[in-house]
C-alpha cells in the first residue's frame, strides 16, 4: 500500500525530505506558503557532512561539482588581517575541512528538479493554519484539510507546524543581524577566510570561479531599519582587512540582503509527535557561527526517508520509526546548537579591548589535533543505513 506524506515547506529541509521519502516509494506532496517556491538567500559553505547527505539522495560527483566551487576552510584572521588560527595547508587538513562554496539557489534548484523527477507535487500559496497530528498507531494526520500518513514540518524558524506541537518553543533574537551577498568576480583567498572583530565576523567564500559570497555578522538590535544596507555594511567594516573592503567595494547595492538572526536555544523536546516529524530550523534553528544550518537540514531530510520512510514502506510500524528518527537526530543537533552558542561567545559575540587580545593569543596555541577532532565531530557525519522495519 502506497503511503502518503505531506511536507510543509519547500526550502532545503522540505525538498530534501520529499526527495528522500519519494525514493522509498512514498507518495509526497509539498505545501509551500509562498506564491512561488524558491530559495531566498545567498551562499553557504557546504561542508563534507552536507555533501554526504546530498549524495545520499542519489546525486553523483558531477551533481556535486555543479553546485559550486570546491575549496576548504583556511582559518580565522583578525579584523586587520593578522592570522588568529591559520589552518596548515596540507592535503590531510584540506580533506578534513573540505568545502563546496554554493549559491543556495543552485542547491534548491537541484533538489527541486530531483523532486519533480520523482513525482513529488509542490503546491504553492498554501499556508498551514490548522494541523491535527494524528496518532502513529491510529488516525491519520490532517494538515491544511489534507489527510496524510506522515507530516514533515520543515517550515523554518517560524514554523507553523512547531507552533501547534510545541507552542512554548519560540525563536529568540540573538542580538545580531547578518548581511549577505553574492557578487560577480573572484575576491579574497581561494579558501574560505573568516575575520573576527569586536561583536562582528566577516567571511569571504568563492561559490564559482568568477563569483564570490560574503557575509557580515554584526551586533544589531532587532528590527533595525537602514536606509542604505550596502552603505551601512561598508561603514561597519571600514578599516577592516583589505579583502573585506575589496569585496564590499565591488558589491552592487541591489544584491545585499540582511536578516535578524534568531535561534531556538533549547530546540524542541522531541522531533516527533503524533504522525509529525520536524526537520531543519523548525526543529533546531541554531546560530550561524558553526555554519551547519543547511548541512543539518540536508541530514534531517535524508534521515526522514532512511529512518522513517524506508522501514514503514517495508511494512514496519510508524511509531518505532519516529522514535528512531528522534533518537538519531536530536542528540546530534542539540550538540551542534550548544557548540554554535559557545563558538559565538568566543568568536563573533566577543567584545573589544583586552578580550580580543587574550582570545587571539589562546587560539594561536590551538594544536592541529584539536582542530581535526572538532572537524570530525561536526563534519564527519555519514548517512545511516535504512532502518529495519519493526512489525
XYZ file of N, CA, C and O in Angstrom, residues 74-245:
688
model
N 40.131 27.992 5.364
C 41.516 28.418 5.544
C 41.845 28.829 6.966
O 43.011 28.838 7.350
N 40.820 29.194 7.745
C 41.069 29.587 9.121
C 40.451 30.928 9.450
O 39.565 31.423 8.743
N 40.948 31.545 10.514
C 40.377 32.784 11.038
C 41.462 33.835 11.199
O 42.566 33.539 11.672
N 41.120 35.081 10.816
C 42.031 36.215 10.913
C 41.378 37.314 11.753
O 40.155 37.321 11.917
N 42.184 38.251 12.273
C 41.585 39.366 12.980
C 41.149 40.434 11.975
O 41.390 40.308 10.769
N 40.538 41.490 12.440
C 39.983 42.469 11.515
C 41.047 43.195 10.706
O 40.759 43.749 9.633
N 42.299 43.163 11.172
C 43.382 43.804 10.431
C 44.069 42.848 9.459
O 44.999 43.258 8.757
N 43.615 41.588 9.428
C 44.193 40.627 8.502
C 45.328 39.802 9.064
O 46.010 39.096 8.318
N 45.526 39.866 10.379
C 46.559 39.044 11.008
C 45.975 37.691 11.391
O 44.855 37.640 11.927
N 46.690 36.594 11.125
C 46.123 35.268 11.404
C 45.894 35.043 12.898
O 46.755 35.356 13.732
N 44.719 34.553 13.222
C 44.415 34.092 14.572
C 44.600 32.587 14.624
O 45.252 32.046 15.518
N 44.019 31.901 13.651
C 44.152 30.451 13.558
C 44.175 30.083 12.080
O 43.147 29.739 11.488
N 45.338 30.187 11.473
C 45.506 29.819 10.064
C 45.752 28.316 9.994
O 46.716 27.808 10.560
N 44.858 27.605 9.321
C 44.980 26.155 9.259
C 46.128 25.761 8.342
O 46.318 26.378 7.285
N 46.909 24.741 8.721
C 48.028 24.318 7.881
C 47.540 23.847 6.513
O 46.553 23.120 6.413
N 48.230 24.283 5.462
C 47.817 23.954 4.101
C 48.437 22.623 3.691
O 49.385 22.553 2.905
N 47.880 21.533 4.247
C 48.321 20.181 3.912
C 47.157 19.415 3.305
O 45.992 19.790 3.473
N 47.455 18.352 2.602
C 46.390 17.559 1.976
C 45.469 16.967 3.038
O 44.249 16.878 2.845
N 46.040 16.571 4.186
C 45.216 15.997 5.250
C 44.247 17.035 5.821
O 43.069 16.754 6.037
N 44.756 18.254 6.068
C 43.889 19.288 6.622
C 42.853 19.725 5.599
O 41.685 19.933 5.935
N 43.256 19.852 4.342
C 42.284 20.232 3.316
C 41.145 19.224 3.241
O 39.983 19.598 3.087
N 41.480 17.943 3.337
C 40.432 16.916 3.302
C 39.531 17.013 4.520
O 38.312 16.811 4.436
N 40.117 17.346 5.682
C 39.342 17.417 6.924
C 38.351 18.568 6.903
O 37.237 18.445 7.423
N 38.743 19.701 6.299
C 37.888 20.891 6.305
C 37.439 21.244 4.882
O 37.226 22.416 4.548
N 37.278 20.224 4.057
C 36.859 20.442 2.673
C 35.476 21.078 2.623
O 34.596 20.769 3.432
N 35.272 21.972 1.657
C 34.012 22.674 1.474
C 33.681 22.777 -0.006
O 34.564 22.679 -0.856
N 32.414 22.997 -0.282
C 31.987 23.448 -1.602
C 31.278 24.778 -1.382
O 30.307 24.847 -0.618
N 31.787 25.840 -1.997
C 31.107 27.125 -1.919
C 29.896 27.090 -2.835
O 30.024 26.890 -4.040
N 28.706 27.264 -2.270
C 27.460 27.021 -3.002
C 26.557 28.249 -2.937
O 26.380 28.838 -1.861
N 25.993 28.623 -4.064
C 24.871 29.568 -4.062
C 23.634 28.761 -3.693
O 23.340 27.737 -4.309
N 22.900 29.199 -2.691
C 21.759 28.429 -2.195
C 20.744 28.134 -3.299
O 20.087 27.089 -3.279
N 20.606 29.036 -4.253
C 19.624 28.814 -5.307
C 19.992 27.633 -6.192
O 19.120 26.954 -6.723
N 21.294 27.380 -6.361
C 21.700 26.216 -7.166
C 21.333 24.924 -6.452
O 20.883 23.964 -7.081
N 21.561 24.878 -5.142
C 21.173 23.689 -4.383
C 19.667 23.501 -4.420
O 19.168 22.385 -4.647
N 18.931 24.576 -4.211
C 17.472 24.486 -4.210
C 16.967 24.000 -5.561
O 16.067 23.143 -5.642
N 17.545 24.511 -6.655
C 17.114 24.104 -7.998
C 17.395 22.627 -8.243
O 16.579 21.922 -8.848
N 18.542 22.147 -7.774
C 18.870 20.727 -7.951
C 17.881 19.848 -7.194
O 17.421 18.812 -7.718
N 17.530 20.226 -5.977
C 16.557 19.459 -5.196
C 15.180 19.515 -5.833
O 14.458 18.510 -5.882
N 14.817 20.674 -6.344
C 13.503 20.819 -6.971
C 13.389 19.936 -8.221
O 12.356 19.292 -8.441
N 14.459 19.902 -9.027
C 14.433 19.041 -10.224
C 14.333 17.574 -9.846
O 13.578 16.812 -10.453
N 15.083 17.162 -8.823
C 15.043 15.748 -8.421
C 13.660 15.397 -7.874
O 13.138 14.308 -8.136
N 13.074 16.301 -7.106
C 11.728 16.057 -6.587
C 10.727 15.893 -7.728
O 9.884 14.985 -7.711
N 10.814 16.748 -8.728
C 9.904 16.648 -9.875
C 10.099 15.334 -10.609
O 9.118 14.682 -11.025
N 11.346 14.917 -10.776
C 11.624 13.646 -11.457
C 11.014 12.458 -10.718
O 10.663 11.444 -11.332
N 10.889 12.586 -9.397
C 10.342 11.502 -8.579
C 8.829 11.609 -8.399
O 8.232 10.818 -7.660
N 8.217 12.586 -9.044
C 6.766 12.717 -8.977
C 6.240 13.469 -7.777
O 5.032 13.413 -7.486
N 7.104 14.195 -7.074
C 6.654 14.979 -5.924
C 5.834 16.172 -6.420
O 6.249 16.897 -7.328
N 4.684 16.387 -5.812
C 3.853 17.536 -6.149
C 4.161 18.676 -5.187
O 4.134 18.496 -3.968
N 4.451 19.864 -5.730
C 4.698 21.046 -4.921
C 3.526 22.003 -5.117
O 3.255 22.448 -6.234
N 2.821 22.294 -4.023
C 1.645 23.164 -4.064
C 2.000 24.472 -3.373
O 2.261 24.497 -2.168
N 2.046 25.568 -4.127
C 2.417 26.860 -3.563
C 1.182 27.631 -3.105
O 0.046 27.245 -3.369
N 1.425 28.744 -2.413
C 0.326 29.572 -1.936
C -0.581 28.870 -0.950
O -1.785 29.142 -0.894
N -0.013 27.962 -0.144
C -0.827 27.162 0.780
C -0.265 27.248 2.196
O 0.533 26.410 2.627
N -0.646 28.263 2.945
C -0.196 28.343 4.335
C -0.875 27.291 5.194
O -2.014 26.892 4.927
N -0.183 26.831 6.210
C -0.748 25.847 7.139
C -1.340 26.604 8.322
O -0.619 27.231 9.101
N -2.635 26.558 8.424
C -3.332 27.250 9.510
C -3.990 26.286 10.479
O -4.465 26.700 11.539
N -4.050 25.016 10.121
C -4.651 24.011 11.004
C -3.898 22.700 10.840
O -3.501 22.330 9.731
N -3.688 22.019 11.954
C -2.968 20.743 11.944
C -3.511 19.841 13.040
O -3.583 20.243 14.198
N -3.883 18.633 12.657
C -4.173 17.563 13.608
C -3.059 16.550 13.432
O -2.940 15.932 12.361
N -2.182 16.371 14.430
C -1.024 15.494 14.239
C -1.353 14.023 14.112
O -0.488 13.222 13.738
N -2.582 13.635 14.424
C -2.964 12.230 14.299
C -2.313 11.349 15.341
O -1.743 11.803 16.338
N -2.375 10.044 15.096
C -1.858 9.042 16.025
C -1.059 8.034 15.207
O -1.592 7.451 14.255
N 0.217 7.810 15.526
C 1.011 6.884 14.712
C 0.483 5.455 14.700
O 0.823 4.679 13.808
N -0.380 5.114 15.660
C -0.973 3.784 15.685
C -2.456 3.821 15.337
O -3.158 2.824 15.473
N -2.931 5.006 14.898
C -4.361 5.122 14.634
C -4.689 6.115 13.545
O -4.244 5.974 12.412
N -5.438 7.158 13.901
C -5.992 8.068 12.906
C -4.890 8.804 12.139
O -3.811 9.081 12.682
N -5.160 9.166 10.885
C -4.176 9.901 10.096
C -4.025 11.329 10.581
O -4.873 11.847 11.324
N -2.955 11.962 10.173
C -2.784 13.389 10.415
C -3.609 14.149 9.387
O -3.886 13.654 8.292
N -3.988 15.366 9.751
C -4.696 16.245 8.819
C -4.016 17.602 8.854
O -3.897 18.223 9.917
N -3.558 18.068 7.698
C -2.888 19.351 7.601
C -3.457 20.108 6.417
O -3.569 19.558 5.315
N -3.855 21.342 6.662
C -4.464 22.184 5.623
C -5.593 21.455 4.917
O -5.766 21.547 3.703
N -6.370 20.682 5.687
C -7.518 19.967 5.140
C -7.186 18.694 4.390
O -8.083 18.066 3.817
N -5.917 18.268 4.409
C -5.485 17.064 3.682
C -5.048 15.990 4.669
O -4.303 16.275 5.609
N -5.471 14.761 4.421
C -5.041 13.643 5.262
C -3.673 13.141 4.818
O -3.326 13.184 3.634
N -2.900 12.639 5.803
C -1.573 12.114 5.487
C -1.187 11.041 6.492
O -1.577 11.090 7.659
N -0.421 10.073 6.017
C 0.157 9.062 6.914
C 1.327 9.636 7.702
O 1.661 9.140 8.781
N 1.955 10.672 7.130
C 3.107 11.311 7.777
C 3.125 12.783 7.368
O 2.865 13.121 6.211
N 3.440 13.647 8.331
C 3.644 15.070 8.046
C 5.069 15.421 8.457
O 5.521 15.058 9.544
N 5.765 16.133 7.578
C 7.104 16.626 7.887
C 7.017 18.142 8.036
O 6.684 18.846 7.085
N 7.293 18.635 9.233
C 7.322 20.075 9.468
C 8.705 20.599 9.146
O 9.640 20.436 9.925
N 8.841 21.201 7.974
C 10.122 21.734 7.523
C 9.939 23.190 7.110
O 10.485 23.642 6.099
N 9.163 23.908 7.893
C 8.751 25.264 7.527
C 9.500 26.352 8.279
O 8.979 27.432 8.522
N 10.744 26.065 8.633
C 11.654 27.105 9.054
C 11.575 27.547 10.498
O 10.886 26.966 11.331
N 12.326 28.624 10.772
C 12.475 29.119 12.139
C 11.133 29.494 12.765
O 10.906 29.279 13.954
N 10.244 30.064 11.972
C 8.926 30.452 12.493
C 7.874 29.430 12.072
O 6.807 29.769 11.568
N 8.162 28.185 12.318
C 7.351 27.057 11.874
C 5.929 27.080 12.427
O 5.715 27.126 13.644
N 4.973 27.014 11.511
C 3.573 26.883 11.924
C 3.313 25.502 12.501
O 2.512 25.339 13.429
N 3.993 24.488 11.961
C 3.827 23.119 12.468
C 4.331 23.033 13.903
O 3.657 22.488 14.785
N 5.525 23.572 14.149
C 6.074 23.527 15.514
C 5.195 24.289 16.488
O 5.036 23.878 17.651
N 4.602 25.398 16.052
C 3.782 26.199 16.955
C 2.552 25.447 17.430
O 2.031 25.715 18.516
N 2.073 24.472 16.638
C 0.952 23.632 17.063
C 1.424 22.560 18.039
O 0.806 22.322 19.079
N 2.540 21.930 17.713
C 3.029 20.826 18.545
C 3.656 21.307 19.854
O 3.440 20.710 20.911
N 4.430 22.379 19.771
C 5.169 22.882 20.937
C 5.025 24.402 20.999
O 5.973 25.145 20.687
N 3.861 24.902 21.391
C 3.615 26.349 21.346
C 4.531 27.167 22.238
O 4.704 28.372 22.003
N 5.126 26.557 23.245
C 6.004 27.315 24.151
C 7.393 27.541 23.566
O 8.163 28.361 24.073
N 7.743 26.820 22.504
C 9.077 26.940 21.894
C 9.014 28.013 20.813
O 8.389 27.823 19.766
N 9.678 29.133 21.071
C 9.630 30.252 20.145
C 11.042 30.760 19.852
O 11.922 30.700 20.716
N 11.259 31.272 18.652
C 12.585 31.801 18.315
C 12.966 32.973 19.208
O 12.120 33.786 19.595
N 14.249 33.066 19.515
C 14.798 34.135 20.341
C 15.779 34.932 19.484
O 16.626 34.348 18.790
N 15.678 36.251 19.550
C 16.624 37.076 18.804
C 18.002 36.986 19.454
O 18.138 37.076 20.672
N 19.017 36.809 18.626
C 20.377 36.607 19.121
C 21.077 37.899 19.503
O 22.145 37.871 20.126
N 20.501 39.051 19.102
C 21.195 40.312 19.275
C 22.054 40.671 18.082
O 22.764 41.682 18.094
N 21.966 39.838 17.037
C 22.809 40.015 15.856
C 21.972 40.001 14.581
O 20.842 39.493 14.556
N 22.551 40.572 13.534
C 21.973 40.528 12.202
C 23.072 40.136 11.224
O 24.267 40.218 11.550
N 22.676 39.706 10.030
C 23.663 39.259 9.054
C 23.372 39.856 7.686
O 22.278 39.693 7.154
N 24.363 40.571 7.142
C 24.327 40.966 5.738
C 24.886 39.826 4.900
O 25.828 39.133 5.318
N 24.344 39.640 3.701
C 24.841 38.596 2.793
C 24.717 39.073 1.354
O 23.790 39.823 1.023
N 25.628 38.624 0.512
C 25.542 38.957 -0.908
C 26.415 38.000 -1.708
O 27.414 37.468 -1.200
N 26.033 37.773 -2.953
C 26.862 37.081 -3.930
C 27.172 38.091 -5.024
O 26.261 38.697 -5.599
N 28.477 38.284 -5.284
C 28.892 39.320 -6.227
C 29.710 38.708 -7.363
O 30.383 37.690 -7.169
N 29.654 39.297 -8.547
C 30.483 38.803 -9.646
C 31.951 39.102 -9.393
O 32.303 40.134 -8.816
N 32.814 38.161 -9.791
C 34.247 38.340 -9.623
C 34.812 37.445 -8.534
O 34.080 36.919 -7.691
N 36.123 37.263 -8.559
C 36.831 36.434 -7.581
C 37.527 37.342 -6.580
O 38.411 38.124 -6.958
N 37.145 37.241 -5.321
C 37.713 38.086 -4.283
C 38.189 37.224 -3.119
O 37.720 36.097 -2.917
N 39.114 37.776 -2.336
C 39.625 37.040 -1.199
C 40.568 35.929 -1.615
O 41.070 35.878 -2.743
N 40.797 35.020 -0.702
C 41.676 33.880 -0.929
C 40.888 32.779 -1.632
O 39.659 32.819 -1.710
N 41.608 31.772 -2.140
C 40.929 30.616 -2.725
C 40.124 29.887 -1.649
O 39.007 29.437 -1.887
N 40.684 29.771 -0.450
C 39.997 29.118 0.667
C 39.083 30.112 1.383
O 39.246 31.334 1.271
N 38.099 29.570 2.110
C 37.239 30.402 2.956
C 38.078 31.080 4.027
O 38.845 30.430 4.733
N 37.914 32.390 4.133
C 38.566 33.131 5.207
C 37.497 33.820 6.041
O 36.568 34.417 5.510
N 37.671 33.733 7.355
C 36.775 34.401 8.287
C 37.578 35.406 9.104
O 38.707 35.111 9.527
N 36.999 36.579 9.300
C 37.655 37.648 10.043
C 36.809 37.969 11.267
O 35.599 38.154 11.162
N 37.474 38.041 12.437
C 36.778 38.333 13.681
C 37.198 39.698 14.215
O 38.383 40.042 14.232
N 36.203 40.450 14.671
C 36.441 41.699 15.367
C 35.435 41.825 16.488
O 34.611 40.938 16.705
N 35.459 42.923 17.239
C 34.514 43.085 18.349
C 33.064 43.021 17.874
O 32.637 43.803 17.031
N 32.339 42.033 18.389
C 30.917 41.853 18.086
C 30.647 41.770 16.582
O 29.620 42.261 16.102
N 31.552 41.150 15.854
C 31.372 41.069 14.398
C 32.224 39.958 13.796
O 33.263 39.567 14.355
N 31.772 39.478 12.649
C 32.506 38.484 11.860
C 32.227 38.749 10.391
O 31.112 39.134 10.014
N 33.233 38.540 9.568
C 33.076 38.705 8.118
C 33.693 37.490 7.442
O 34.787 37.053 7.802
N 32.999 36.931 6.453
C 33.500 35.772 5.718
C 33.475 36.020 4.225
O 32.580 36.694 3.702
N 34.484 35.471 3.527
C 34.586 35.593 2.075
C 34.800 34.197 1.501
O 35.737 33.495 1.896
N 33.935 33.799 0.563
C 33.949 32.436 0.039
C 33.618 32.441 -1.449
O 32.614 33.030 -1.865
N 34.416 31.778 -2.254
C 34.090 31.610 -3.669
C 32.935 30.617 -3.802
O 32.927 29.564 -3.167
N 31.971 30.941 -4.651
C 30.896 29.995 -4.956
C 30.919 29.611 -6.432
O 30.109 28.812 -6.895
N 31.851 30.177 -7.180
C 32.152 29.814 -8.563
C 33.503 30.439 -8.862
O 34.016 31.249 -8.079
N 34.095 30.068 -9.984
C 35.402 30.628 -10.318
C 35.344 32.141 -10.437
O 36.340 32.837 -10.184
N 34.192 32.678 -10.819
C 34.048 34.120 -11.020
C 32.898 34.711 -10.204
O 32.252 35.665 -10.618
N 32.655 34.138 -9.031
C 31.550 34.581 -8.192
C 31.935 34.400 -6.728
O 32.459 33.355 -6.345
N 31.672 35.407 -5.906
C 32.092 35.382 -4.503
C 30.918 35.694 -3.591
O 30.150 36.627 -3.839
N 30.805 34.906 -2.536
C 29.809 35.129 -1.483
C 30.494 35.776 -0.290
O 31.611 35.403 0.076
N 29.840 36.762 0.302
C 30.335 37.312 1.561
C 29.185 37.471 2.547
O 28.033 37.591 2.158
N 29.534 37.428 3.826
C 28.556 37.712 4.863
C 29.206 38.603 5.913
O 30.419 38.535 6.155
N 28.409 39.464 6.519
C 28.854 40.292 7.630
C 27.880 40.123 8.786
O 26.717 40.532 8.687
N 28.344 39.507 9.842
C 27.517 39.154 11.007
C 27.861 40.123 12.125
O 29.010 40.166 12.587
N 26.895 40.941 12.560
C 27.209 42.050 13.482
C 26.142 42.185 14.559
O 24.980 41.838 14.355
N 26.550 42.726 15.689
C 25.590 43.064 16.749
C 24.680 44.177 16.236
O 25.151 45.190 15.712
N 23.362 43.964 16.396
C 22.397 44.951 15.906
C 21.057 44.680 16.565
O 20.625 43.522 16.649
N 20.380 45.708 17.041
C 19.064 45.493 17.653
C 18.075 44.896 16.650
O 18.155 45.136 15.439
N 17.147 44.134 17.179
C 16.118 43.525 16.334
C 15.286 44.614 15.653
O 15.021 45.661 16.216
N 14.896 44.322 14.420
C 14.042 45.203 13.599
C 14.680 46.568 13.306
O 13.996 47.567 13.095
N 15.990 46.620 13.274
C 16.665 47.853 12.874
C 16.328 48.182 11.424
O 16.343 47.299 10.560
N 16.041 49.416 11.144
C 15.760 49.870 9.781
C 16.951 50.700 9.287
O 17.411 51.603 9.978
N 17.418 50.389 8.077
C 18.534 51.110 7.479
C 18.113 51.631 6.111
O 17.490 50.908 5.332
N 18.479 52.854 5.817
C 18.083 53.437 4.536
C 18.901 52.865 3.393
O 18.412 52.747 2.273
N 20.167 52.522 3.663
C 21.063 52.005 2.620
C 21.870 50.863 3.220
O 22.818 51.091 3.974
N 21.479 49.623 2.895
C 22.122 48.451 3.508
C 23.613 48.379 3.159
O 24.450 48.118 4.017
N 23.951 48.582 1.886
C 25.348 48.462 1.484
C 26.203 49.548 2.132
O 27.307 49.265 2.619
N 25.714 50.766 2.171
C 26.471 51.847 2.811
C 26.685 51.549 4.287
O 27.767 51.810 4.834
N 25.659 50.979 4.943
C 25.791 50.640 6.362
C 26.825 49.533 6.564
O 27.622 49.576 7.519
N 26.828 48.534 5.685
C 27.805 47.449 5.795
C 29.219 47.972 5.558
O 30.163 47.613 6.281
N 29.386 48.828 4.560
C 30.713 49.392 4.296
C 31.200 50.226 5.478
O 32.381 50.162 5.850
N 30.308 50.978 6.080
C 30.693 51.783 7.235
C 31.054 50.904 8.431
O 32.021 51.187 9.155
N 30.284 49.831 8.625
C 30.534 48.945 9.776
C 31.882 48.259 9.659
O 32.553 48.018 10.669
N 32.305 47.921 8.437
C 33.558 47.190 8.252
C 34.671 48.076 7.690
O 35.672 47.576 7.189
N 34.494 49.386 7.798
C 35.546 50.316 7.389
C 36.776 50.111 8.281
O 36.655 50.006 9.501
N 37.932 50.017 7.664
C 39.156 49.806 8.424
C 39.509 48.349 8.621
O 40.572 48.038 9.187
N 38.632 47.438 8.199
C 38.954 46.010 8.284
C 39.946 45.636 7.179
O 40.329 46.467 6.355
N 40.341 44.379 7.135
C 41.366 43.906 6.215
C 40.985 44.182 4.753
O 39.804 44.285 4.401
N 41.993 44.275 3.914
C 41.783 44.633 2.508
C 40.804 43.725 1.774
O 39.955 44.231 1.020
N 40.859 42.376 1.950
C 39.877 41.538 1.241
C 38.430 41.871 1.600
O 37.541 41.765 0.755
N 38.195 42.286 2.843
C 36.849 42.681 3.270
C 36.431 43.948 2.535
O 35.332 44.030 1.961
N 37.315 44.947 2.532
C 36.985 46.210 1.868
C 36.823 46.028 0.362
O 35.951 46.638 -0.259
